[in-house]
Amino acid sequence: MIKTLLKIIDRISPPKLIYAHCDIPCGIYDPHQAQLAAHTVIRMVNLINELKPTSEEPDLKERKRIIHQISRYTAVKEEHAELVKKEIRIIWADYFKSEHLEKYPGLHNLVFEIMKLASKARQEVNLEASQQLLSKVQEFAEIFFKTKGVEPIRIKTVYPTEGEIVLHK
Amino acid sequence: MFFPLNKFKVVGHSMEPAFKEGNRILVNRLAYLFSRPKPNDIVAIKHPRERDKILLKIIKMSLPKNQYFVVGINPSDSCDSRNFGSISKDLIFGKVWFSY
């Protein structure tokens, strides 16, 4: 009786949805994007540092050019440092489980260091911090692949940063 | 407005065979007013990151400090405490009363 009544009510006021599945396809995680973003941060710092005026006393047009370039590089640096944080947070929060932490007890601290270094890379034009950021993200990627049961390897990239990227065999 | 009984339609397969996609369920939001959730209770929970999204799970175990470990009946197709950790009682939206 109640069930019939509820079915009639549903026709007037449809039920809300309740999800008995994953919000996104679980198991699709990859630290690749975080590494690319960290490389981009380094590249932007290098580009900012390489900017030189064409003369000792640059005119207004030249000053505008430099300011414009710095603004663009800084915007990309900001965006990609934040992307590092986002990608790492997702893998850390959604993928890693307590058994991973038992095997890699330094994982929480590593994520904490990545967050701080990414913020520092945003706040400053700091090549050292940016390189440390990439290094920590690579450590994170190595742990990730080990938990997946595959052997991580470091490959030299063809990026202008000339650094490495962690993949797996 | 607060309604003690809420109707839902199931989306997904993580709770099969007990709850199939398209099944309709009635959830009692007052079920845990004077009692604690216990293992094997079928519950509607708020997604820990998207609070307006309601998930259908089963309580696998009670943990200290009003924390609960929830899972799907089909673990391979479920996003649950194995992913987002244990949940607190305030994230439990209600207890599934029956399906219709």
mmCIF file of C-alpha atoms in Angstrom:
data_model
loop_
_atom_site.group_PDB
_atom_site.id
_atom_site.type_symbol
_atom_site.label_atom_id
_atom_site.label_comp_id
_atom_site.label_asym_id
_atom_site.label_seq_id
_atom_site.Cartn_x
_atom_site.Cartn_y
_atom_site.Cartn_z
ATOM 1 C CA MET A 1 0.000 0.000 0.000
ATOM 2 C CA ILE A 2 2.730 2.444 1.055
ATOM 3 C CA LYS A 3 4.884 1.418 -1.880
ATOM 4 C CA THR A 4 2.042 2.009 -4.330
ATOM 5 C CA LEU A 5 1.415 5.395 -2.771
ATOM 6 C CA LEU A 6 5.086 6.304 -3.082
ATOM 7 C CA LYS A 7 5.098 5.331 -6.754
ATOM 8 C CA ILE A 8 2.128 7.635 -7.331
ATOM 9 C CA ILE A 9 3.888 10.464 -5.471
ATOM 10 C CA ASP A 10 6.998 9.868 -7.635
ATOM 11 C CA ARG A 11 4.974 10.740 -10.729
ATOM 12 C CA ILE A 12 4.197 14.126 -9.251
ATOM 13 C CA SER A 13 7.483 14.691 -7.456
ATOM 14 C CA PRO A 14 10.322 12.554 -8.910
ATOM 15 C CA PRO A 15 12.852 11.202 -6.384
ATOM 16 C CA LYS A 16 16.325 12.704 -6.092
ATOM 17 C CA LEU A 17 19.298 10.713 -7.282
ATOM 18 C CA ILE A 18 21.447 8.687 -4.912
ATOM 19 C CA TYR A 19 24.775 7.526 -6.290
ATOM 20 C CA ALA A 20 25.936 3.952 -5.865
ATOM 21 C CA HIS A 21 28.976 4.358 -8.068
ATOM 22 C CA CYS A 22 32.118 6.336 -8.346
ATOM 23 C CA ASP A 23 31.807 10.035 -9.112
ATOM 24 C CA ILE A 24 34.605 9.671 -11.627
ATOM 25 C CA PRO A 25 36.174 6.473 -12.968
ATOM 26 C CA CYS A 26 38.152 5.342 -9.918
ATOM 27 C CA GLY A 27 41.632 4.099 -10.540
ATOM 28 C CA ILE A 28 42.485 6.616 -13.223
ATOM 29 C CA TYR A 29 45.234 8.559 -11.545
ATOM 30 C CA ASP A 30 48.565 9.662 -12.961
ATOM 31 C CA PRO A 31 51.255 11.979 -11.616
ATOM 32 C CA HIS A 32 52.216 12.940 -15.163
ATOM 33 C CA GLN A 33 50.275 16.206 -15.215
ATOM 34 C CA ALA A 34 51.845 17.338 -11.935
ATOM 35 C CA GLN A 35 55.310 16.742 -13.354
ATOM 36 C CA LEU A 36 54.521 18.639 -16.555
ATOM 37 C CA ALA A 37 53.217 21.528 -14.490
ATOM 38 C CA ALA A 38 56.353 21.541 -12.316
ATOM 39 C CA HIS A 39 58.520 21.643 -15.448
ATOM 40 C CA THR A 40 56.421 24.553 -16.711
ATOM 41 C CA VAL A 41 57.045 26.464 -13.488
ATOM 42 C CA ILE A 42 60.809 26.048 -13.959
ATOM 43 C CA ARG A 43 60.527 27.124 -17.578
ATOM 44 C CA MET A 44 58.622 30.278 -16.644
ATOM 45 C CA VAL A 45 61.235 31.194 -14.013
ATOM 46 C CA ASN A 46 63.979 30.721 -16.614
ATOM 47 C CA LEU A 47 62.118 32.851 -19.149
ATOM 48 C CA ILE A 48 61.628 35.622 -16.605
ATOM 49 C CA ASN A 49 65.314 35.497 -15.675
ATOM 50 C CA GLU A 50 66.372 35.550 -19.318
ATOM 51 C CA LEU A 51 64.412 38.711 -20.102
ATOM 52 C CA LYS A 52 66.815 41.517 -20.941
ATOM 53 C CA PRO A 53 66.120 45.078 -22.092
ATOM 54 C CA THR A 54 67.572 45.999 -25.478
ATOM 55 C CA SER A 55 69.418 49.003 -24.034
ATOM 56 C CA GLU A 56 70.675 50.431 -20.746
ATOM 57 C CA GLU A 57 67.940 53.058 -20.791
ATOM 58 C CA PRO A 58 64.920 51.284 -22.351
ATOM 59 C CA ASP A 59 62.248 53.530 -23.783
ATOM 60 C CA LEU A 60 58.581 53.300 -22.870
ATOM 61 C CA LYS A 61 57.814 50.824 -25.643
ATOM 62 C CA GLU A 62 60.577 48.514 -24.503
ATOM 63 C CA ARG A 63 59.531 48.787 -20.852
ATOM 64 C CA LYS A 64 55.990 47.899 -21.862
ATOM 65 C CA ARG A 65 57.252 44.881 -23.760
ATOM 66 C CA ILE A 66 59.201 43.610 -20.777
ATOM 67 C CA ILE A 67 56.394 44.232 -18.297
ATOM 68 C CA HIS A 68 53.977 42.500 -20.629
ATOM 69 C CA GLN A 69 56.224 39.464 -21.004
ATOM 70 C CA ILE A 70 56.831 39.227 -17.257
ATOM 71 C CA SER A 71 53.087 39.414 -16.669
ATOM 72 C CA ARG A 72 52.427 36.582 -19.084
ATOM 73 C CA TYR A 73 55.174 34.363 -17.679
ATOM 74 C CA THR A 74 54.046 35.065 -14.137
ATOM 75 C CA ALA A 75 50.450 34.216 -14.971
ATOM 76 C CA VAL A 76 51.487 30.859 -16.431
ATOM 77 C CA LYS A 77 53.791 30.212 -13.467
ATOM 78 C CA GLU A 78 50.921 30.912 -11.058
ATOM 79 C CA GLU A 79 48.551 28.671 -12.954
ATOM 80 C CA HIS A 80 50.929 25.727 -13.180
ATOM 81 C CA ALA A 81 52.153 25.923 -9.589
ATOM 82 C CA GLU A 82 48.505 25.747 -8.567
ATOM 83 C CA LEU A 83 47.987 22.860 -10.981
ATOM 84 C CA VAL A 84 50.808 20.951 -9.256
ATOM 85 C CA LYS A 85 49.006 21.400 -5.952
ATOM 86 C CA LYS A 86 45.668 20.342 -7.392
ATOM 87 C CA GLU A 87 46.973 17.211 -9.112
ATOM 88 C CA ILE A 88 48.968 16.094 -6.082
ATOM 89 C CA ARG A 89 46.040 16.745 -3.751
ATOM 90 C CA ILE A 90 43.730 14.592 -5.881
ATOM 91 C CA ILE A 91 46.096 11.616 -5.957
ATOM 92 C CA TRP A 92 46.936 12.011 -2.271
ATOM 93 C CA ALA A 93 43.311 12.321 -1.156
ATOM 94 C CA ASP A 94 41.555 10.019 -3.602
ATOM 95 C CA TYR A 95 44.094 7.344 -4.451
ATOM 96 C CA PHE A 96 46.438 6.730 -1.531
ATOM 97 C CA LYS A 97 45.126 4.499 1.211
ATOM 98 C CA SER A 98 46.285 3.724 4.734
ATOM 99 C CA GLU A 99 48.221 0.637 3.621
ATOM 100 C CA HIS A 100 50.279 2.858 1.289
ATOM 101 C CA LEU A 101 51.066 5.125 4.204
ATOM 102 C CA GLU A 102 52.271 2.187 6.270
ATOM 103 C CA LYS A 103 54.726 1.338 3.514
ATOM 104 C CA TYR A 104 55.664 4.944 2.754
ATOM 105 C CA PRO A 105 55.379 6.761 6.086
ATOM 106 C CA GLY A 106 56.971 9.913 4.667
ATOM 107 C CA LEU A 107 54.161 10.429 2.172
ATOM 108 C CA HIS A 108 52.162 12.967 4.185
ATOM 109 C CA ASN A 109 55.263 15.043 4.806
ATOM 110 C CA LEU A 110 56.245 14.819 1.150
ATOM 111 C CA VAL A 111 52.838 16.188 0.106
ATOM 112 C CA PHE A 112 53.176 18.937 2.715
ATOM 113 C CA GLU A 113 56.577 19.900 1.265
ATOM 114 C CA ILE A 114 55.145 19.941 -2.274
ATOM 115 C CA MET A 115 52.334 22.271 -1.190
ATOM 116 C CA LYS A 116 54.773 24.658 0.503
ATOM 117 C CA LEU A 117 57.248 24.616 -2.393
ATOM 118 C CA ALA A 118 54.479 25.213 -4.926
ATOM 119 C CA SER A 119 53.335 28.221 -2.915
ATOM 120 C CA LYS A 120 56.911 29.507 -2.743
ATOM 121 C CA ALA A 121 57.261 29.032 -6.505
ATOM 122 C CA ARG A 122 54.144 31.120 -6.976
ATOM 123 C CA GLN A 123 55.211 33.862 -4.614
ATOM 124 C CA GLU A 124 58.767 34.293 -5.895
ATOM 125 C CA VAL A 125 60.885 34.086 -9.026
ATOM 126 C CA ASN A 126 62.877 31.342 -7.388
ATOM 127 C CA LEU A 127 64.648 28.785 -9.538
ATOM 128 C CA GLU A 128 65.916 26.784 -6.587
ATOM 129 C CA ALA A 129 62.417 26.414 -5.104
ATOM 130 C CA SER A 130 61.007 25.483 -8.512
ATOM 131 C CA GLN A 131 63.639 22.803 -9.006
ATOM 132 C CA GLN A 132 63.018 21.467 -5.507
ATOM 133 C CA LEU A 133 59.318 21.380 -6.348
ATOM 134 C CA LEU A 134 59.961 19.211 -9.405
ATOM 135 C CA SER A 135 62.268 16.969 -7.387
ATOM 136 C CA LYS A 136 59.607 16.385 -4.720
ATOM 137 C CA VAL A 137 56.915 15.786 -7.324
ATOM 138 C CA GLN A 138 59.179 13.194 -8.921
ATOM 139 C CA GLU A 139 59.606 11.484 -5.529
ATOM 140 C CA PHE A 140 55.837 11.471 -5.220
ATOM 141 C CA ALA A 141 55.486 9.970 -8.717
ATOM 142 C CA GLU A 142 57.984 7.215 -7.854
ATOM 143 C CA ILE A 143 56.009 6.257 -4.753
ATOM 144 C CA PHE A 144 52.786 6.307 -6.778
ATOM 145 C CA PHE A 145 54.140 3.911 -9.399
ATOM 146 C CA LYS A 146 55.616 1.594 -6.754
ATOM 147 C CA THR A 147 52.195 1.313 -5.126
ATOM 148 C CA LYS A 148 50.855 0.347 -8.530
ATOM 149 C CA GLY A 149 53.333 -2.533 -8.636
ATOM 150 C CA VAL A 150 55.401 -1.135 -11.492
ATOM 151 C CA GLU A 151 59.004 -0.014 -11.495
ATOM 152 C CA PRO A 152 59.457 3.746 -11.874
ATOM 153 C CA ILE A 153 62.120 5.017 -14.233
ATOM 154 C CA ARG A 154 63.495 8.501 -14.841
ATOM 155 C CA ILE A 155 63.548 9.617 -18.461
ATOM 156 C CA LYS A 156 65.384 12.666 -19.732
ATOM 157 C CA THR A 157 62.858 14.979 -21.318
ATOM 158 C CA VAL A 158 63.128 17.010 -24.495
ATOM 159 C CA TYR A 159 61.681 20.025 -22.697
ATOM 160 C CA PRO A 160 63.701 23.277 -22.582
ATOM 161 C CA THR A 161 64.101 22.646 -18.843
ATOM 162 C CA GLU A 162 66.230 19.609 -19.761
ATOM 163 C CA GLY A 163 65.082 17.829 -16.655
ATOM 164 C CA GLU A 164 63.733 14.356 -16.128
ATOM 165 C CA ILE A 165 60.257 12.930 -15.830
ATOM 166 C CA VAL A 166 59.255 9.841 -13.894
ATOM 167 C CA LEU A 167 57.477 7.157 -15.888
ATOM 168 C CA HIS A 168 57.277 3.426 -15.318
ATOM 169 C CA LYS A 169 58.514 0.289 -17.090
ATOM 170 C CA MET B 1 12.904 22.434 4.582
ATOM 171 C CA PHE B 2 13.621 19.287 6.589
ATOM 172 C CA PHE B 3 11.703 16.146 5.621
ATOM 173 C CA PRO B 4 12.276 13.095 7.836
ATOM 174 C CA LEU B 5 11.645 10.741 4.930
ATOM 175 C CA ASN B 6 13.334 11.245 1.568
ATOM 176 C CA LYS B 7 12.832 9.374 -1.697
ATOM 177 C CA PHE B 8 15.767 8.514 -3.936
ATOM 178 C CA LYS B 9 16.387 6.763 -7.220
ATOM 179 C CA VAL B 10 19.555 4.629 -7.375
ATOM 180 C CA VAL B 11 22.203 5.417 -9.987
ATOM 181 C CA GLY B 12 25.107 2.995 -10.461
ATOM 182 C CA HIS B 13 25.925 -0.607 -9.674
ATOM 183 C CA SER B 14 28.080 -0.633 -6.547
ATOM 184 C CA MET B 15 25.216 -1.826 -4.334
ATOM 185 C CA GLU B 16 23.991 -4.692 -6.511
ATOM 186 C CA PRO B 17 22.389 -7.165 -6.060
ATOM 187 C CA ALA B 18 20.673 -5.558 -3.064
ATOM 188 C CA PHE B 19 19.998 -2.289 -4.871
ATOM 189 C CA LYS B 20 19.953 -2.206 -8.644
ATOM 190 C CA GLU B 21 20.170 0.833 -10.846
ATOM 191 C CA GLY B 22 16.763 2.444 -11.090
ATOM 192 C CA ASN B 23 15.527 1.075 -7.753
ATOM 193 C CA ARG B 24 13.721 3.578 -5.591
ATOM 194 C CA ILE B 25 14.397 3.797 -1.886
ATOM 195 C CA LEU B 26 13.016 5.588 1.127
ATOM 196 C CA VAL B 27 15.554 7.037 3.549
ATOM 197 C CA ASN B 28 14.772 7.779 7.176
ATOM 198 C CA ARG B 29 16.722 10.830 8.326
ATOM 199 C CA LEU B 30 15.717 10.403 11.965
ATOM 200 C CA ALA B 31 16.917 6.801 12.270
ATOM 201 C CA TYR B 32 20.071 7.780 14.132
ATOM 202 C CA LEU B 33 18.606 10.462 16.317
ATOM 203 C CA PHE B 34 18.750 8.261 19.409
ATOM 204 C CA SER B 35 20.916 5.397 18.223
ATOM 205 C CA ARG B 36 24.240 4.863 16.549
ATOM 206 C CA PRO B 37 24.750 3.483 13.066
ATOM 207 C CA LYS B 38 25.946 -0.111 13.191
ATOM 208 C CA PRO B 39 27.737 -2.447 10.772
ATOM 209 C CA ASN B 40 25.649 -3.724 7.855
ATOM 210 C CA ASP B 41 23.276 -0.751 7.998
ATOM 211 C CA ILE B 42 22.533 0.543 4.500
ATOM 212 C CA VAL B 43 22.931 4.287 4.643
ATOM 213 C CA ALA B 44 22.680 7.378 2.518
ATOM 214 C CA ILE B 45 25.719 9.567 3.116
ATOM 215 C CA LYS B 46 26.814 12.992 2.004
ATOM 216 C CA HIS B 47 29.825 12.864 -0.286
ATOM 217 C CA PRO B 48 32.737 14.103 1.875
ATOM 218 C CA ARG B 49 33.878 16.538 -0.826
ATOM 219 C CA GLU B 50 30.599 17.381 -2.538
ATOM 220 C CA ARG B 51 28.131 17.684 0.297
ATOM 221 C CA ASP B 52 25.115 18.098 -1.953
ATOM 222 C CA LYS B 53 25.763 14.718 -3.551
ATOM 223 C CA ILE B 54 24.229 11.710 -1.767
ATOM 224 C CA LEU B 55 25.865 8.273 -1.945
ATOM 225 C CA LEU B 56 24.426 4.867 -1.127
ATOM 226 C CA LYS B 57 26.767 2.738 1.008
ATOM 227 C CA ILE B 58 26.883 0.016 3.637
ATOM 228 C CA ILE B 59 28.575 0.475 7.000
ATOM 229 C CA LYS B 60 31.416 -1.983 7.236
ATOM 230 C CA MET B 61 32.624 -1.045 10.698
ATOM 231 C CA SER B 62 32.248 1.515 13.449
ATOM 232 C CA LEU B 63 35.416 3.266 14.494
ATOM 233 C CA PRO B 64 36.224 5.345 17.589
ATOM 234 C CA LYS B 65 35.124 8.977 17.820
ATOM 235 C CA ASN B 66 31.886 8.528 15.842
ATOM 236 C CA GLN B 67 33.694 7.549 12.667
ATOM 237 C CA TYR B 68 32.398 4.962 10.225
ATOM 238 C CA PHE B 69 34.011 3.006 7.432
ATOM 239 C CA VAL B 70 31.573 2.708 4.538
ATOM 240 C CA VAL B 71 31.879 0.643 1.380
ATOM 241 C CA GLY B 72 29.894 -0.475 -1.624
ATOM 242 C CA ILE B 73 28.721 -4.059 -1.927
ATOM 243 C CA ASN B 74 30.703 -4.292 -5.188
ATOM 244 C CA PRO B 75 34.088 -2.837 -4.212
ATOM 245 C CA SER B 76 35.422 -2.736 -7.768
ATOM 246 C CA ASP B 77 32.715 -0.279 -8.805
ATOM 247 C CA SER B 78 32.612 1.802 -5.678
ATOM 248 C CA CYS B 79 34.096 5.036 -4.490
ATOM 249 C CA ASP B 80 33.992 4.742 -0.707
ATOM 250 C CA SER B 81 36.011 4.907 2.526
ATOM 251 C CA ARG B 82 38.868 3.170 0.753
ATOM 252 C CA ASN B 83 39.157 6.368 -1.276
ATOM 253 C CA PHE B 84 37.942 9.177 0.962
ATOM 254 C CA GLY B 85 38.565 7.634 4.364
ATOM 255 C CA SER B 86 36.182 7.052 7.233
ATOM 256 C CA ILE B 87 33.276 9.455 7.640
ATOM 257 C CA SER B 88 31.829 11.141 10.695
ATOM 258 C CA LYS B 89 28.246 10.627 11.857
ATOM 259 C CA ASP B 90 27.219 14.076 10.644
ATOM 260 C CA LEU B 91 27.876 12.947 7.057
ATOM 261 C CA ILE B 92 25.322 10.160 7.402
ATOM 262 C CA PHE B 93 22.220 11.536 5.742
ATOM 263 C CA GLY B 94 19.939 8.740 6.906
ATOM 264 C CA LYS B 95 19.230 5.045 7.016
ATOM 265 C CA VAL B 96 17.651 3.247 4.079
ATOM 266 C CA TRP B 97 14.260 2.068 5.232
ATOM 267 C CA PHE B 98 13.061 0.060 2.248
ATOM 268 C CA SER B 99 13.039 -0.018 -1.531
ATOM 269 C CA TYR B 100 9.910 0.190 -3.604
#
